[in-house]
Structures are given as C-alpha cells and as structure tokens.
Amino acid sequence: MKLDVDVLRYLSKDDFRVLTAVEMGMRNVNLFFVFIPFLKLIFIINFLLIFIFLFQHEIVPSDLIGRIASLKHGGTYKVLKNLLKHKLVHHDSSKYDGFRLTYLGYDFLAIKTMVNRGVFTAVGRQIGVGKESDIFEVSNEDGTVMAMKLHRLGRTSFRAVKSKRDYLRHRSSFNWLYLSRLAALKEFAFMKALEEHGFPVPNAVDCNRHCVVMSLIQGYPLVQVKQLQNPETVFETIIGLVVRLAEHGLIHCDFNEFNIMIDDDEKVTMIDFPQMVSVSHRNAQMYFDRDIECIFKFFGKRFNLSFEECSDDIDDDESSRPSFSSITKTSGFLDKELAASGFTRKDEDDIRKFIEGDVEEDDVSDDEHDSELCQTNIKGFDSLYLDQEESTSRCNEEGQVVENLQSPEVDQSGDPESQNLSSNEGDENDDTELVKSLAKQRRRAMAAARKGHHKNSTSRNYYKDKGGKSSNNSKIQKQLASW
Ligand code: ADP
Ligand code: MG
C-alpha cells in the first residue's frame, strides 16, 4: 500500500476519531489481560472466551467501534466506509462484523501525532526500503529534512524466511502492529543511548507507534559504494565499532553493508537497531562473530582487502579477528538510558521472540501484506529537496497554526477538517482531550457490553447513517461486506 499523505489532508476529525477508536479497540484486547486478576471467576471465563477470540483475530467489532468513537450525531458507519475506501481499515465479517487497522491506517495515526507535536510538517518521497520498513523524507517548519522510518514487521520477505524455519514450539500470537511499535520503540531507545555514548548513529528525534523520526544521513548504504579512497581505514573504523559496541554490552546482530551508511568524506554511520542484543544473550558470541564475518567478507570481496579469513584456514582466520572472549564487556551499560526511553524488559522479550522466530503471525490477509510490500520506489539520494514553499499553514478553529502535510506531487489546498490531527497513545500528552473522551467511551462500551445492552446504542448510530431505514447490525454487515 502506498503512503499517500494527500489522503491524510482530506480526513476529517470524525475520520480520525473513528480510526483512533479502531486502534483503541485493538488495544482493548491487550488491556483485558491486565484486568484478569481483578475479575471474578465467572466473568473470567466469559471474558476469556470473548477476548481470546478477539485477540486471535485482532478484529474490533463494529458496534464496539461505534461505542468508543461515539460520534455526536452518529455516522460511524459512513466514516468507516470512508476509511475503508482509503484502505485505512480492513473489514472482516468472516466470524463477526468488525474492522482492524491496516498499516496505512497506523501510518496515518503516527504521522498525525508527529505533526501535532511539531516534529515535522511535510512528508516527501520514499528514500529507502528495508526488509521490514519504509523510509521517507520528512521536513519540519525550518525546512530541516529528516528521515522517517515506518516499521513493517510481518512483511512477506520476513515471513518467507520464517516459514523456512521450524519454530513451532512455544508459538504465541502477536499483532504485527504491536510488534512494529516495539521495533520502533527499541530502535529509538537504542539510537538515543548509542548517540549519548558517542557512537556514529543518526540523531533520534522522536518516536510514536511504529514510526521513528531521525536525522537524515547524507550518505549511501555501503552496499552501493563501489570505490573508497581509504578502504582500510573505513574497514578498521567499522570493525572498531563492533568491538566498541561489545565493550558497551551490545551486539548489533545485523551489522552489514546494508546497515552502514557512508558519506563523501568516508564517514561511517550505523543504522537499524531493532535486533540488537546484549552481550549476555545466550547466542552473543555467534552474533558477534557473524557481524565481524560480514564485514570481513564484504571488504574482502568489494575492495579486495586481503585478510587471513579469505583463506579457508580456520586457525589463521581466528588469529586475525577480534575475539569476543577477549573483549572486556560491560553488560547493562546502557540499561538506564534504554529504560528512560520507555523500552521495558517485557518489550524486549516480546520482540526477541519474534526476531528469533517464536511468534506466529496473526490473522492478517496475505493479499494485504503483499500489496503493502514492494510498492516502494527508491529514487536514490540525488535530490533531497522537499518543496518547502509549497507547504502552507493555516489556522484551525482553536486558532492554532497547522501546517499542511503534503507529498511533492500534491497541490496546496488544505482540508479544514484535517487540521486537528491527534494521537491516542495512552502515554502521549498530545490530544489528551480526544484520548480522554475516547477512553471514557471505551469504558462505557465495556460496561455496556458486560450488561448486554450493546445492541441499542450502536443501532442508533447506524439507523441515522442509513437514512432511518434500519437499525439492524446484520444489514450493516451485508453492506460493509459488499464493498
Ligand atoms: P530495515 O530495518 O528495514 O533494514 P533500515 O533502517 O536498514 O531498515 O533502512 C533501510 C534503508 O533506508 C537504508 O539502507 C538506507 O538506505 C535508508 N535509511 C535508513 N535510515 C536512514 C537515515 N537516517 N538517513 C538516510 N537514509 C536512511
Ligand atoms: Mg537494514
């Protein structure tokens, strides 16, 4: 799915309210497990049945969305239809009528939050595509261009690798959006900590949901570089980085020519941190050796540097490389910084389970994953220009100045309704009003569901949407399913 930020500008407050309600509905499912200890046995069984069912499918029932969004004049059905048209939600009526966020919907929520925070005001072209991410240029009010990385865990490429593995043990179901959010949080936390310890990494600007904003590296991935003035120096710098990381208690785990950027002055910057592990990891030595091996191999092949590892003689090989055991490692050195960024041990456990292949994908259609894949367009690094002059600002109802988001191709006309972009992350301070009101609605919806009153209030909204012809959910299901 292409990230067309033009659509974002034409989404109304209600659109975002409902989109946020879908996200909250999905989070509800996770939150439920937190409350289990406080529920009586009979409720536990009831709720377990309902929520395990939801948890496995990650589909939020339409009526729950209606309750959470609780639009003043009804209209959830119409809004959902619009969101569906723009592929921001996915409709599923296979087991019950419901919706879930798509990556595009999640993108929009994250982008809107970033815009509200003033992190950036414009989104430009796509500059990179990784195994599990898309990278775009973004620009702030001053015209500073940065990089925005949208994590996309669960891509086909990754799944292809996973399907080759035999990881059937301890399988658990995780939501791809949740995992992508963890990957982003981890990347942000590590980038910040590494920067503070003087490592050459991009400057970590901000993080929300599955989105990380960082400084733009004016360089090229090493894999694209055919010639270097000083290959030996660059090689030594890179190997030195692996060693210094280990001294700080960390192993990159994906340290290769794709994740090392190099500029015209042959300055090295390392990127891509979601898979980093501690030196105390049970496979630390293997990961360390693999990182070292990648660099030796690449420099040997690409720049004809001759190392002893080029021969097949293992003894020679060992004598020429940094050895994991001889490095003085400081485990837990960065723990404080990581915790400060909100990245917890549980987050780490969850994401490691996925990276190490212990996670079973959830019920997301292949079509959608595949279509979200590969529609990327890397145009290289020649033109980093974002047309700032085209970015217009205007005032919303509250008198705040809001910049239009735009892609280079779009015009400057702004949709007044898209001005109040907001976030719903519980730990965010922005848009607290919307978060509060939706949280209240969510509590009410949960309470009503417990009492079994859910049909009435939902049908009220739907009744209005459909011109008063029907308030019956099954009819809505039919209509939604036929889109
Ligand atoms: P993945 O985790 O999916 O492998 P990466 O973080 O490695 O994603 O990024 C993929 C590509 O995007 C990189 O190879 C690089 O070309 C580009 N890229 C990533 N971060 C930046 C950045 N901060 N500045 C410039 N380009 C970047
Ligand atoms: Mg990468």
Coordinates of C-alpha atoms in Angstrom, one line a residue, residues 73 286 436:
H73 CA -24.6 12.7 15.5
M286 CA 27.6 -16.3 17.5
K436 CA -9.7 11.1 27.5

